[in-house]
Coordinates of C-alpha atoms in Angstrom, one line a residue:
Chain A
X1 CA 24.3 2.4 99.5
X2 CA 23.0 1.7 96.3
X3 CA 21.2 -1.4 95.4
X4 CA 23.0 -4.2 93.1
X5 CA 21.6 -3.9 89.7
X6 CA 21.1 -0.3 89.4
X7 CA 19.0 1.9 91.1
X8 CA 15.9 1.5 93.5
X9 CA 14.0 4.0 90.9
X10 CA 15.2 2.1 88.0
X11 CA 13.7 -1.2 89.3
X12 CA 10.3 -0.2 90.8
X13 CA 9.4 2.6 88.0
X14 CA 6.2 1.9 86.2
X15 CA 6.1 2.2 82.4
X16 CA 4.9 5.5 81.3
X17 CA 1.5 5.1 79.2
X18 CA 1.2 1.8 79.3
X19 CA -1.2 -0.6 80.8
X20 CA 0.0 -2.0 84.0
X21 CA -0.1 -5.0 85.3
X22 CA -0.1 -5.4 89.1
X23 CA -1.1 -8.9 89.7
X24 CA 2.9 -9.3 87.8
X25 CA 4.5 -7.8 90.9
X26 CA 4.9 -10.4 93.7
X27 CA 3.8 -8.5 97.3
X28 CA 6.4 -10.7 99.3
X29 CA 9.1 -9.9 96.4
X30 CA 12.3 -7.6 97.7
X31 CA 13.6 -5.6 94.3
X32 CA 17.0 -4.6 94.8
X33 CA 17.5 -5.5 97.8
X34 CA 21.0 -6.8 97.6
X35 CA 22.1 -10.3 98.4
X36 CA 22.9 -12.3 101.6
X37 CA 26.9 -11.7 100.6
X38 CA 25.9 -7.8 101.5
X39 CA 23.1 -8.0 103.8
X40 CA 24.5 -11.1 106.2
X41 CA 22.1 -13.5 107.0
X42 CA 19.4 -11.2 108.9
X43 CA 18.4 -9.0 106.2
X44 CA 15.7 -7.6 107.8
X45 CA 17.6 -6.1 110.7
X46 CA 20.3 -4.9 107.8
X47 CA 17.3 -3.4 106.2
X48 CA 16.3 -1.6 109.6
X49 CA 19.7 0.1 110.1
X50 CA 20.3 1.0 106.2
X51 CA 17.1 3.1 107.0
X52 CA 18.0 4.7 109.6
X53 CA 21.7 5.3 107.7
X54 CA 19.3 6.3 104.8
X55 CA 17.5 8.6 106.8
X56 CA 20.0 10.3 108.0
X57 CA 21.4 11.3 104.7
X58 CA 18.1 12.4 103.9
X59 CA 17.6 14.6 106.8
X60 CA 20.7 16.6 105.7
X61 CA 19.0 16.5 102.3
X62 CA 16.3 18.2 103.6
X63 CA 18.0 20.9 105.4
X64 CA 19.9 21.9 101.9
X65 CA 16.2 21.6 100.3
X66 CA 15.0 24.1 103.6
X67 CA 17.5 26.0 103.4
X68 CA 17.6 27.4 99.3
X69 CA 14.2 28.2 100.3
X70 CA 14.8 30.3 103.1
X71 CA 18.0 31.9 101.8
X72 CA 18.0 31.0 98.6
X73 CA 15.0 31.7 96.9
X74 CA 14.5 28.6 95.7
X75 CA 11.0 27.3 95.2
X76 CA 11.8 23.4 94.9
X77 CA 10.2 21.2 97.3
X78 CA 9.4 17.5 97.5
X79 CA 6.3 15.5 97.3
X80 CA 5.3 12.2 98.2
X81 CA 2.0 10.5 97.5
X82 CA 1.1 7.3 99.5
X83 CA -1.4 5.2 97.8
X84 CA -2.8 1.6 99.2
X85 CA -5.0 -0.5 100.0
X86 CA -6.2 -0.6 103.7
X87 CA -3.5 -1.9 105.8
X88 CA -1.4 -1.2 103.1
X89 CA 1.3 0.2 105.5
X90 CA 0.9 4.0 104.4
X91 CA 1.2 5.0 108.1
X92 CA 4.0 2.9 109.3
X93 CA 6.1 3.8 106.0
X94 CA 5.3 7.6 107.4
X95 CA 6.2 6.8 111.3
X96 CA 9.9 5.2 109.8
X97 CA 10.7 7.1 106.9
X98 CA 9.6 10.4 107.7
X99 CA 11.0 9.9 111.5
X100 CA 14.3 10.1 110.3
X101 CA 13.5 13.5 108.8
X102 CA 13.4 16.9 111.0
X103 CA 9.8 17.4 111.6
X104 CA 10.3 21.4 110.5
X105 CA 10.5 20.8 107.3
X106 CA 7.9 18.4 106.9
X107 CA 4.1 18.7 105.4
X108 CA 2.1 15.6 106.3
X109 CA -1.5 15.5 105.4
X110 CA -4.1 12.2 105.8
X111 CA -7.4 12.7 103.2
X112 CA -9.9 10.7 104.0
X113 CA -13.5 10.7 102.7
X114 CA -14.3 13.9 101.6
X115 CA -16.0 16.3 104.0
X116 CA -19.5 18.0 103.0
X117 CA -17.3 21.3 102.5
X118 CA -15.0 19.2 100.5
X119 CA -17.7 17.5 98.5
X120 CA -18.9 21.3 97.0
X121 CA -15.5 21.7 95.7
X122 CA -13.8 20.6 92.7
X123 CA -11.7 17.3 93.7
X124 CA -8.2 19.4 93.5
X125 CA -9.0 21.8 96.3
X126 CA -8.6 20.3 99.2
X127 CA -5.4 18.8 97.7
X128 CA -4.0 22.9 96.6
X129 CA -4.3 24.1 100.2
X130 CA -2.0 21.4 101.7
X131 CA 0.5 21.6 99.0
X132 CA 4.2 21.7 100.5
X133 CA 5.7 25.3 100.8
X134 CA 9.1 25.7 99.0
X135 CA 11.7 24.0 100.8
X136 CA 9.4 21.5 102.4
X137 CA 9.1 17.6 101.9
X138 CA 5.0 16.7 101.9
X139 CA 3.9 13.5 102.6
X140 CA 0.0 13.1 101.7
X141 CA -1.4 9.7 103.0
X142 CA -3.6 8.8 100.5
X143 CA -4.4 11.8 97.8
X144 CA -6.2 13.1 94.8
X145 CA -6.3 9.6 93.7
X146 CA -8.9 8.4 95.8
X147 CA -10.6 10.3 93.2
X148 CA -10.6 8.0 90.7
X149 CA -10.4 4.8 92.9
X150 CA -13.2 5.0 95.2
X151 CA -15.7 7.0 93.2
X152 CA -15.4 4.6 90.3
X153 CA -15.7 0.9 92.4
X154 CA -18.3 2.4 94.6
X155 CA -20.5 4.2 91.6
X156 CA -20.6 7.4 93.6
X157 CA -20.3 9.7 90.2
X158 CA -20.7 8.7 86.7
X159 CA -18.0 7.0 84.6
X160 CA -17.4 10.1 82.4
X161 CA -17.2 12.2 85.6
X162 CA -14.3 10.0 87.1
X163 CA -13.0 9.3 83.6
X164 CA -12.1 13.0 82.9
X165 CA -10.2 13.3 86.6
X166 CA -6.7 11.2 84.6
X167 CA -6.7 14.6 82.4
X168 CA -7.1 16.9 84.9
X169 CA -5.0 14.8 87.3
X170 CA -1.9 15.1 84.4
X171 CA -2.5 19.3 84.1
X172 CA -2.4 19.7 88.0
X173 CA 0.9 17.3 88.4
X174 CA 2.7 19.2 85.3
X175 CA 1.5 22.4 86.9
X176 CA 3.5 21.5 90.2
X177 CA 6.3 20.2 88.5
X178 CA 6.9 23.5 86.5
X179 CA 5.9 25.1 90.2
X180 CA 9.1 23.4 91.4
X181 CA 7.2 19.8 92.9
X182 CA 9.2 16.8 92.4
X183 CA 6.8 14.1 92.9
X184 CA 7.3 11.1 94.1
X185 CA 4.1 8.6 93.9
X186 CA 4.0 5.5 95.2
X187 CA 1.7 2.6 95.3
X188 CA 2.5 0.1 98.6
X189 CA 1.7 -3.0 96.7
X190 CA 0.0 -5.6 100.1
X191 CA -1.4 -9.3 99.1
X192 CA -5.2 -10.4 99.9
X193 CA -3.7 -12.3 102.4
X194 CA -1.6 -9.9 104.0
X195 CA -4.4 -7.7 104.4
X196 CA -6.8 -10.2 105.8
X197 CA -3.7 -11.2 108.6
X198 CA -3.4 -7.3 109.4
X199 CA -6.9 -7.1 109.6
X200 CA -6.9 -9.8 112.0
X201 CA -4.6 -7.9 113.8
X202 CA -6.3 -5.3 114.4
X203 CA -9.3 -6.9 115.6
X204 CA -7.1 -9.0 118.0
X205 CA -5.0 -6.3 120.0
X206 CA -7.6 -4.0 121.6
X207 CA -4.2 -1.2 121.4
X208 CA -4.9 -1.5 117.7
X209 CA -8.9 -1.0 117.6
X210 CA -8.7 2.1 116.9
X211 CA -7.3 1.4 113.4
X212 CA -10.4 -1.0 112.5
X213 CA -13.3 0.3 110.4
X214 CA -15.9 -2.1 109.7
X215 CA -16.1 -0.7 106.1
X216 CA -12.8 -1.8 105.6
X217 CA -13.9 -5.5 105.2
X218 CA -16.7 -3.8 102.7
X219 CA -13.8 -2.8 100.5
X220 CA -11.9 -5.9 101.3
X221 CA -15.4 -7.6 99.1
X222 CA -14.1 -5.8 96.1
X223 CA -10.5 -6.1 96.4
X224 CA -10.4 -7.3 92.4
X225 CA -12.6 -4.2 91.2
X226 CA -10.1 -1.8 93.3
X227 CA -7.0 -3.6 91.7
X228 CA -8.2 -2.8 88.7
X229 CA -8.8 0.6 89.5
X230 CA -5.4 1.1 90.7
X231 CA -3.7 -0.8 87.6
X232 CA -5.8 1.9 85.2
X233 CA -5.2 4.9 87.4
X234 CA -1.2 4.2 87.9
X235 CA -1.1 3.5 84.0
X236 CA -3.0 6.4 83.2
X237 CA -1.4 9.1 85.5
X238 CA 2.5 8.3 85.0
X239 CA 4.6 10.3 83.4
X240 CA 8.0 10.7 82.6
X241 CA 8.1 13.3 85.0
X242 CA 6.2 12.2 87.6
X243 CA 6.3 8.7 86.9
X244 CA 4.6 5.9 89.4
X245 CA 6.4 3.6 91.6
X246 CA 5.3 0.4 92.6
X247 CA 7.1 -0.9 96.3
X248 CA 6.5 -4.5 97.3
X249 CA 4.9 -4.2 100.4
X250 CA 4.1 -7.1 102.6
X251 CA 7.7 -7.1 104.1
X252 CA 7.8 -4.2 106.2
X253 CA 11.1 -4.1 106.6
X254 CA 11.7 -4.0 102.8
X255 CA 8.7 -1.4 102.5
X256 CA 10.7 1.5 104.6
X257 CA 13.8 0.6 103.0
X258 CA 12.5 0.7 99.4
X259 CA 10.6 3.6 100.1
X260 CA 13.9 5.6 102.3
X261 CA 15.9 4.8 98.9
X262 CA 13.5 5.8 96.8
X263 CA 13.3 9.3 98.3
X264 CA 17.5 9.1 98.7
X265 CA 17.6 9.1 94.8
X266 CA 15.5 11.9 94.6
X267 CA 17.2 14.2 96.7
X268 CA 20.3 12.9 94.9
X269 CA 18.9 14.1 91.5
X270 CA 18.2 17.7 92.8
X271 CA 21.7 18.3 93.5
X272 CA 21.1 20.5 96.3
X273 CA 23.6 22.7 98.1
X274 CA 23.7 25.6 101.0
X275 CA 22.9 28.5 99.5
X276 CA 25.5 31.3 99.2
X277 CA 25.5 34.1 102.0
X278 CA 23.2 36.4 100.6
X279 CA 25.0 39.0 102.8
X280 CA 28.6 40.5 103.8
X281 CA 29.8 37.9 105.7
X282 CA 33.0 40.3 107.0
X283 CA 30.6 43.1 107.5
X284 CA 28.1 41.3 109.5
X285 CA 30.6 39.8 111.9
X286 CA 32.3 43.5 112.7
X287 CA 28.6 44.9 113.3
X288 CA 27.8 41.5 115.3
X289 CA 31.0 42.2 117.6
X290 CA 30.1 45.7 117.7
X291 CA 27.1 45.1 119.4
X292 CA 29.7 43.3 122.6
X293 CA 30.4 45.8 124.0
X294 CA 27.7 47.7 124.8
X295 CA 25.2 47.0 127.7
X296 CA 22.2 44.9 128.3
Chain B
X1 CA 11.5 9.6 135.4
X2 CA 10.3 12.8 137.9
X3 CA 12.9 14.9 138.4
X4 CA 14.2 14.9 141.7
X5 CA 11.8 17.9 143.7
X6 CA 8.8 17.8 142.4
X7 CA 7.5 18.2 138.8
X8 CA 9.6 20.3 135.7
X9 CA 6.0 21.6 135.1
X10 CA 6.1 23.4 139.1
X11 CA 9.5 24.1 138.9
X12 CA 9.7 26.2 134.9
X13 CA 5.6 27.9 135.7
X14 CA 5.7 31.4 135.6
X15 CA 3.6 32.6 138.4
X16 CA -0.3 34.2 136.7
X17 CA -0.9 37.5 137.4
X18 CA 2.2 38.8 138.3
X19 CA 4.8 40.5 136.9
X20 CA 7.6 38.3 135.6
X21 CA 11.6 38.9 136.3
X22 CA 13.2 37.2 133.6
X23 CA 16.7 38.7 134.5
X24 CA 16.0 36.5 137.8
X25 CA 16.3 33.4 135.5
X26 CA 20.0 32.1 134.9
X27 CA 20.2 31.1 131.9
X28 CA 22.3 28.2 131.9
X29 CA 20.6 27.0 135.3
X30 CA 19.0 23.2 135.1
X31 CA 16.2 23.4 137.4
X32 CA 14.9 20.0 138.3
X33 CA 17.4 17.9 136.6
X34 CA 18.4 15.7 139.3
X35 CA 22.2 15.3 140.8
X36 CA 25.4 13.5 140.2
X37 CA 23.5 10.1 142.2
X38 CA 21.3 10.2 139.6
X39 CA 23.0 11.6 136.1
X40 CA 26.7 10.4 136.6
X41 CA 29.2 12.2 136.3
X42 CA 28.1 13.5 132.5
X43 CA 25.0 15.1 132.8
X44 CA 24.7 15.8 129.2
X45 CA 25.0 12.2 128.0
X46 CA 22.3 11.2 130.8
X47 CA 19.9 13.9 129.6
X48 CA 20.1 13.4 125.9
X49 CA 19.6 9.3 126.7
X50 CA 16.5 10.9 128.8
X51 CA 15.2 12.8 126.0
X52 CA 15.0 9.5 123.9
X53 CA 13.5 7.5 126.3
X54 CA 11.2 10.7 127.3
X55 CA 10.3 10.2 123.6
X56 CA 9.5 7.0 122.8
X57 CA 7.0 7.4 125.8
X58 CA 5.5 10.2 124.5
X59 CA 4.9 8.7 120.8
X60 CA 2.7 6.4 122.8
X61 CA 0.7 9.0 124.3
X62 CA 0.5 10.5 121.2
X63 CA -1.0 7.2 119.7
X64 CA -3.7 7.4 122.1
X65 CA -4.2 11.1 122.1
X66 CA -4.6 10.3 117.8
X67 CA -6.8 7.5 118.5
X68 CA -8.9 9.1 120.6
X69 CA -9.7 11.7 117.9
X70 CA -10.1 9.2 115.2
X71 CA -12.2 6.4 116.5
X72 CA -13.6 8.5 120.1
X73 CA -14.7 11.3 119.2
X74 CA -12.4 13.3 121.2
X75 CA -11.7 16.5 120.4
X76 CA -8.6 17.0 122.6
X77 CA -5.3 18.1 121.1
X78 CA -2.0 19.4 122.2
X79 CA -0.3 23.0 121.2
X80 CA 3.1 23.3 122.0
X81 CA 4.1 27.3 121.6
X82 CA 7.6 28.3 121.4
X83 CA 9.0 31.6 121.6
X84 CA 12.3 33.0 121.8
X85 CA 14.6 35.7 121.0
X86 CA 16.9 34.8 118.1
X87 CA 18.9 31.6 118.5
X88 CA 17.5 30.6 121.5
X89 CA 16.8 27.4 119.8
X90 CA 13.6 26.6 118.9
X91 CA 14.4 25.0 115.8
X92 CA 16.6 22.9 117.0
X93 CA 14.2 22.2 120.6
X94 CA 11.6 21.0 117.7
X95 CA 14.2 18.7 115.7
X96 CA 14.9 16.6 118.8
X97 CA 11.5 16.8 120.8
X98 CA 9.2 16.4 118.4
X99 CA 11.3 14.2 116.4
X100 CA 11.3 11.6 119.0
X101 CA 6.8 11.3 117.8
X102 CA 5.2 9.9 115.2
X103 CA 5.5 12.7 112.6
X104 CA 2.0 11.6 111.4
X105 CA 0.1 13.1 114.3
X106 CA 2.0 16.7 114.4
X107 CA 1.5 19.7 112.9
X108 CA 4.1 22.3 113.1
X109 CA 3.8 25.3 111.9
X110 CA 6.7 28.7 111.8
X111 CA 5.4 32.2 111.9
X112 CA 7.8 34.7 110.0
X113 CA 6.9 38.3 109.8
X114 CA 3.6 39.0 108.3
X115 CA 3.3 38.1 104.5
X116 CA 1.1 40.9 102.8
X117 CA -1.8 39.0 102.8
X118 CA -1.7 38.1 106.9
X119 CA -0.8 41.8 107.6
X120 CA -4.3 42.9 106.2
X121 CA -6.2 40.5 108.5
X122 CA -6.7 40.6 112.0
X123 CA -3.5 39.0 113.9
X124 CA -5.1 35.9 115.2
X125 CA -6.4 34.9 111.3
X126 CA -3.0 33.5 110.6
X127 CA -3.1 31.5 113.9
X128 CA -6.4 30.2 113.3
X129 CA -5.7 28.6 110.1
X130 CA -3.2 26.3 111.9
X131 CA -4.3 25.2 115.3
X132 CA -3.8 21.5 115.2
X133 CA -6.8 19.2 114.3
X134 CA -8.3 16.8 117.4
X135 CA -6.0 14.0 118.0
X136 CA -3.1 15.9 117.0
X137 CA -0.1 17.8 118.6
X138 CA 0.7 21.2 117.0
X139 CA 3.9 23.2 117.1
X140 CA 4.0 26.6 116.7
X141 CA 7.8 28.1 116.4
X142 CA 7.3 31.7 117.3
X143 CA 3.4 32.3 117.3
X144 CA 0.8 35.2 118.2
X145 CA 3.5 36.4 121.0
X146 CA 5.0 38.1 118.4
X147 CA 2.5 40.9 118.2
X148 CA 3.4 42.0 120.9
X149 CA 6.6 41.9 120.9
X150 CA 7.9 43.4 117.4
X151 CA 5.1 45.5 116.5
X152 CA 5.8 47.2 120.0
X153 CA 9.7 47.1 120.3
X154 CA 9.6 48.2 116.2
X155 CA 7.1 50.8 117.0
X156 CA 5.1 49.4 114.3
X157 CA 1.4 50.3 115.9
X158 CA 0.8 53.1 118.3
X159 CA 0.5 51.3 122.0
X160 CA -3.0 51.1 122.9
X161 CA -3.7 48.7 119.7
X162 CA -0.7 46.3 120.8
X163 CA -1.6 46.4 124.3
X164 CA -4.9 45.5 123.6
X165 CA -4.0 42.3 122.5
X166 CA -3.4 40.9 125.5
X167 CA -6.9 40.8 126.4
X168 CA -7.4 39.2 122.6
X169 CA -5.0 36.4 123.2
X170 CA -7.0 36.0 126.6
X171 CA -10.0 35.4 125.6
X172 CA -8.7 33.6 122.2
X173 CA -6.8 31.0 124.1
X174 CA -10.0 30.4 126.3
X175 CA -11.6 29.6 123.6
X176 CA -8.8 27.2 122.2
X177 CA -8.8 25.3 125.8
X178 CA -12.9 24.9 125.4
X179 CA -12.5 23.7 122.4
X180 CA -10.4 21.0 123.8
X181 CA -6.7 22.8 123.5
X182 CA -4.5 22.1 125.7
X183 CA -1.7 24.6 125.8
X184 CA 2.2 24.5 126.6
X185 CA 3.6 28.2 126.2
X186 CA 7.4 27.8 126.6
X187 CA 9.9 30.8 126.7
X188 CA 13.3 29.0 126.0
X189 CA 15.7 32.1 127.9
X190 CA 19.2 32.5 126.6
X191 CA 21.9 34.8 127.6
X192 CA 22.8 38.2 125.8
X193 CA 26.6 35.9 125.5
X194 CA 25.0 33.0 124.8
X195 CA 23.1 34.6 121.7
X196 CA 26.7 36.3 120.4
X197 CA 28.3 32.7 120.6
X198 CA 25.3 31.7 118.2
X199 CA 25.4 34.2 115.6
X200 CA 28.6 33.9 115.4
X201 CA 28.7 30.4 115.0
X202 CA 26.2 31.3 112.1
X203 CA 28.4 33.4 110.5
X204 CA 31.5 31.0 110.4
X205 CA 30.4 28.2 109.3
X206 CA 29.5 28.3 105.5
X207 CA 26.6 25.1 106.5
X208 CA 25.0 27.7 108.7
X209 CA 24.7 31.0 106.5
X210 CA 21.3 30.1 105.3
X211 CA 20.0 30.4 109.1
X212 CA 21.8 34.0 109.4
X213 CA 19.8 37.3 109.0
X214 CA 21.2 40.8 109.3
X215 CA 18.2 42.2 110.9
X216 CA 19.4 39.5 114.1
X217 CA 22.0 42.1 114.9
X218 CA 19.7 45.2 114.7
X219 CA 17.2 43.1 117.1
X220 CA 19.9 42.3 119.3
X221 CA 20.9 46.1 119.4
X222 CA 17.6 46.2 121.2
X223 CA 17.9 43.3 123.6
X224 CA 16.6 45.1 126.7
X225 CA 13.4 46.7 125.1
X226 CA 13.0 43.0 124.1
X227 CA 13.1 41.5 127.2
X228 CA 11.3 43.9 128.5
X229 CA 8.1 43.3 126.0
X230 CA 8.4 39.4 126.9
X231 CA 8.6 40.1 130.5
X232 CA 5.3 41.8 130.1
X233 CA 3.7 39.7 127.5
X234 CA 4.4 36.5 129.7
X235 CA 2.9 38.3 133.0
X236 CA 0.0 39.5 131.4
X237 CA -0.8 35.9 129.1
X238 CA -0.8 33.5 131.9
X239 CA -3.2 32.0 133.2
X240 CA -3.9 29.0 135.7
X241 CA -5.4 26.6 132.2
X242 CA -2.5 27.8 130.3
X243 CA 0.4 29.4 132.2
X244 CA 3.6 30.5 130.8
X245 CA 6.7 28.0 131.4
X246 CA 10.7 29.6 130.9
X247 CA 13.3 27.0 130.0
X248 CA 16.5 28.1 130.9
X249 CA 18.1 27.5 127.6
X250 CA 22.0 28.6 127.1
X251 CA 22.6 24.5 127.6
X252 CA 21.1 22.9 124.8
X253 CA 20.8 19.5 126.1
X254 CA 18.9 20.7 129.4
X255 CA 16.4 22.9 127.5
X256 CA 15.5 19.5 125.2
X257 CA 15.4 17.1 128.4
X258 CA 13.1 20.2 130.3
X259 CA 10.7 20.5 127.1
X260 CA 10.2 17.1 127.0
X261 CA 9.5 16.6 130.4
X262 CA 7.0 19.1 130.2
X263 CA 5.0 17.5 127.5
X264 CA 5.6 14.0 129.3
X265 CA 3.8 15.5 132.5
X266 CA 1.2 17.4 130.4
X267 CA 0.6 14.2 128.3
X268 CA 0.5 12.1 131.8
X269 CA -2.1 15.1 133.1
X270 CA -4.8 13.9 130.4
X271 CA -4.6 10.6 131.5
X272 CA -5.4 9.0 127.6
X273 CA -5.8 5.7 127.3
X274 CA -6.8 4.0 123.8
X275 CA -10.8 4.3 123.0
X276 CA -12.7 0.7 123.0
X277 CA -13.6 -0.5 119.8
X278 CA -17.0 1.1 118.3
X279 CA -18.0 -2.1 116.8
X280 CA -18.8 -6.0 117.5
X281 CA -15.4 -7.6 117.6
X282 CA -16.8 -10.7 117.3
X283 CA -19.3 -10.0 114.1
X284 CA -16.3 -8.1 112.4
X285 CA -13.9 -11.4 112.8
X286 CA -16.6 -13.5 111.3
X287 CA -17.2 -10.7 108.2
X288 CA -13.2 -11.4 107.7
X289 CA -13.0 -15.0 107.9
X290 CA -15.6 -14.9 105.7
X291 CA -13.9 -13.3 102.8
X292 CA -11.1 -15.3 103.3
X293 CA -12.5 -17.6 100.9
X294 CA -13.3 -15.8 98.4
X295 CA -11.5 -15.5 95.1
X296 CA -10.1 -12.5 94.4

């Protein structure tokens, strides 16, 4: 299962405190994806049935994680952050990975422009409330980092304003790791090209309408300012901790399985087990047969 | 795809008004799965196939039902509610129903005895804050039934303020199906047996402890006041926009091929389809193109 040359993790990780460079990481590449002499010649349909392999292993995963919550007091729980560009691929990486997964123990949230009740708040609220419980994987497509992507390229608030939200963005992500939050952030990395054939797409296949916004071509006109503002916010807002992850993403097929693995080495890092009965086992199964007996 | 006799939707309603016999349910009964000409010889195999296929037709429907929300302004929304004594599998009715969908468009939600903070608010408050969102499909595993079931079998709150609750949910579940709700209140029915089998099953295998809770026995001590409170609650909280269904449910592949038929036929009820496009198709190809050649 694991990649040749090391982990998934290992190859996609962004430096921590660094500048980063995104234009450096080819869309169409396929990190650690190993070669023909393990995938065959089709590696996309390899790809498609390593996730589904993957995600299995990651649903049992998730019942451990589910279940030291319920039984086992523990509050450890698992986030993911989806970041991307429109068409990115934020909500078929969702509809693949997160398939896989039992739907029980999943939190899956979509922010989009803030509401006028969001607006009053402080930029972290609406992100607190849908925090996942203990024992639960979230997902949140897109996140508090539309924050500092959209309010900065679009001059909605002032520079110092958005400036001050990478501090504040460090204190709330340590403040959910010592809460128990491993996070896992990741930035679905699409071409200018991709996006425009997506786009395309969408406008083509009257099924797929529904997914077209005419302000997406808006923000399609400053594609190099929001680069930017991704390259800043991702170099700004890694840690060692929580560190940023950048997948290739113009391959679908590599997108799910990058994205599967990464998650498959972070429930590998937590170790996670079935909790100990937390009862008499011998007891309960006398006062269980007990109860045979007797009538309805 | 209809099951042989008319609709699983006809077949599982509880009649409104009434009063309901649940003892006149058999449990492991399969009402409306159709016969040997139909199934094979292994009727398990064909329903589980069923359920799959049931599936990928209702992520579709789901699609639309999202779509309609997001781009048409619909407000309508699904709200599957699941109730059952212990073990009589909603968990496991939720793993394999709702993880044939898009996990993006559902919202599912378990209710566990009153946290400290819910028990000093009214009984729908906790409900409220988790009825799914337009577009999307909600889940509820155990739900507002349960006050009047516990608090009334546990002797928790004298009668008249538990019985007055059926006119709350009443009028609280009109309100939901104004607001664009539509409703699928399933009883999954097991057998007094079919329960012992389960718990026990729970208290052999070390991978199941976690799901075990010694209180299950002291509720099962109390089976007949049980069924007695659901046989009530369930007469008294149908109604012709949102009537009670019971899923036989000791077989655990015909309660997952019965629950998805019923969403199937409640999905195929609101007739969706996918919203047209609230823009010029044309104008927005010719925006594209036109950044195509830009540089980025």
């Amino acid at each position: 299962m694991t990649p040749v040359g090391g982990t998934v993790r290992g190859l996609l990780r962004l430096p921590v405190g660094g500048p980063v460079d995104l234009a450096a990481v080819e869309p169409r590449s396929t990190p650690g994806l190993p070669g023909p002499e393990v995938t065959g010649v089709d590696a996309k349909a390899w790809a498609r049935d390593q996730v589904r392999l993957v995600g299995a292993g990651l649903a049992r995963q998730q019942e451990m994680l589910f279940a030291s919550a319920r039984a086992g007091g523990s509050d450890r729980r698992v986030l993911l952050v989806l970041q991307a560009m429109d068409c990115g691929g934020k909500d078929g990486t969702i509809k693949r990975v997160a398939g896989a997964m039992n739907p029980l123990g999943l939190h899956i949230r979509s922010f989009g422009p803030p509401t006028a009740e969001e607006a009053r708040q402080h930029f972290l609220w609406r992100i607190r409330r849908e925090l996942p419980q203990p024992g639960h994987v979230g997902i949140f497509n897109r996140s508090h980092y539309e924050d500092v992507l959209v309010p900065r390229v679009e001059s909605l608030v002032p520079e110092e304003v958005w400036r001050a939200r990478y501090a504040e963005i460090g204190d709330f992500e340590r403040e959910l790791t010592d809460d128990g939050v491993t996070l896992v952030k990741v930035f679905l990395h699409i071409s200018y090209g991709e996006q425009a054939e997506r786009l395309l797409e969408r406008l083509t296949d009257p099924g797929k309408h529904w997914k077209y916004d005419p302000s997406d071509v808006d923000a399609r006109a400053r594609w190099a300012d929001y680069q930017a503002a991704y390259a800043e916010a991702l170099g700004r807002c890694g840690t060692d901790e929580a560190p940023w992850f950048v997948v290739p993403a113009d391959r679908k097929w590599y997108r799910d399985w990058a994205v599967a693995h990464l998650l498959r080495e972070t429930f590998d890092a937590l170790d996670l087990g079935y909790p100990p009965a937390g009862f008499d086992v011998r007891r309960e199964r006398e006062r269980l047969l007990g109860t045979e007996e007797r009538s309805r």
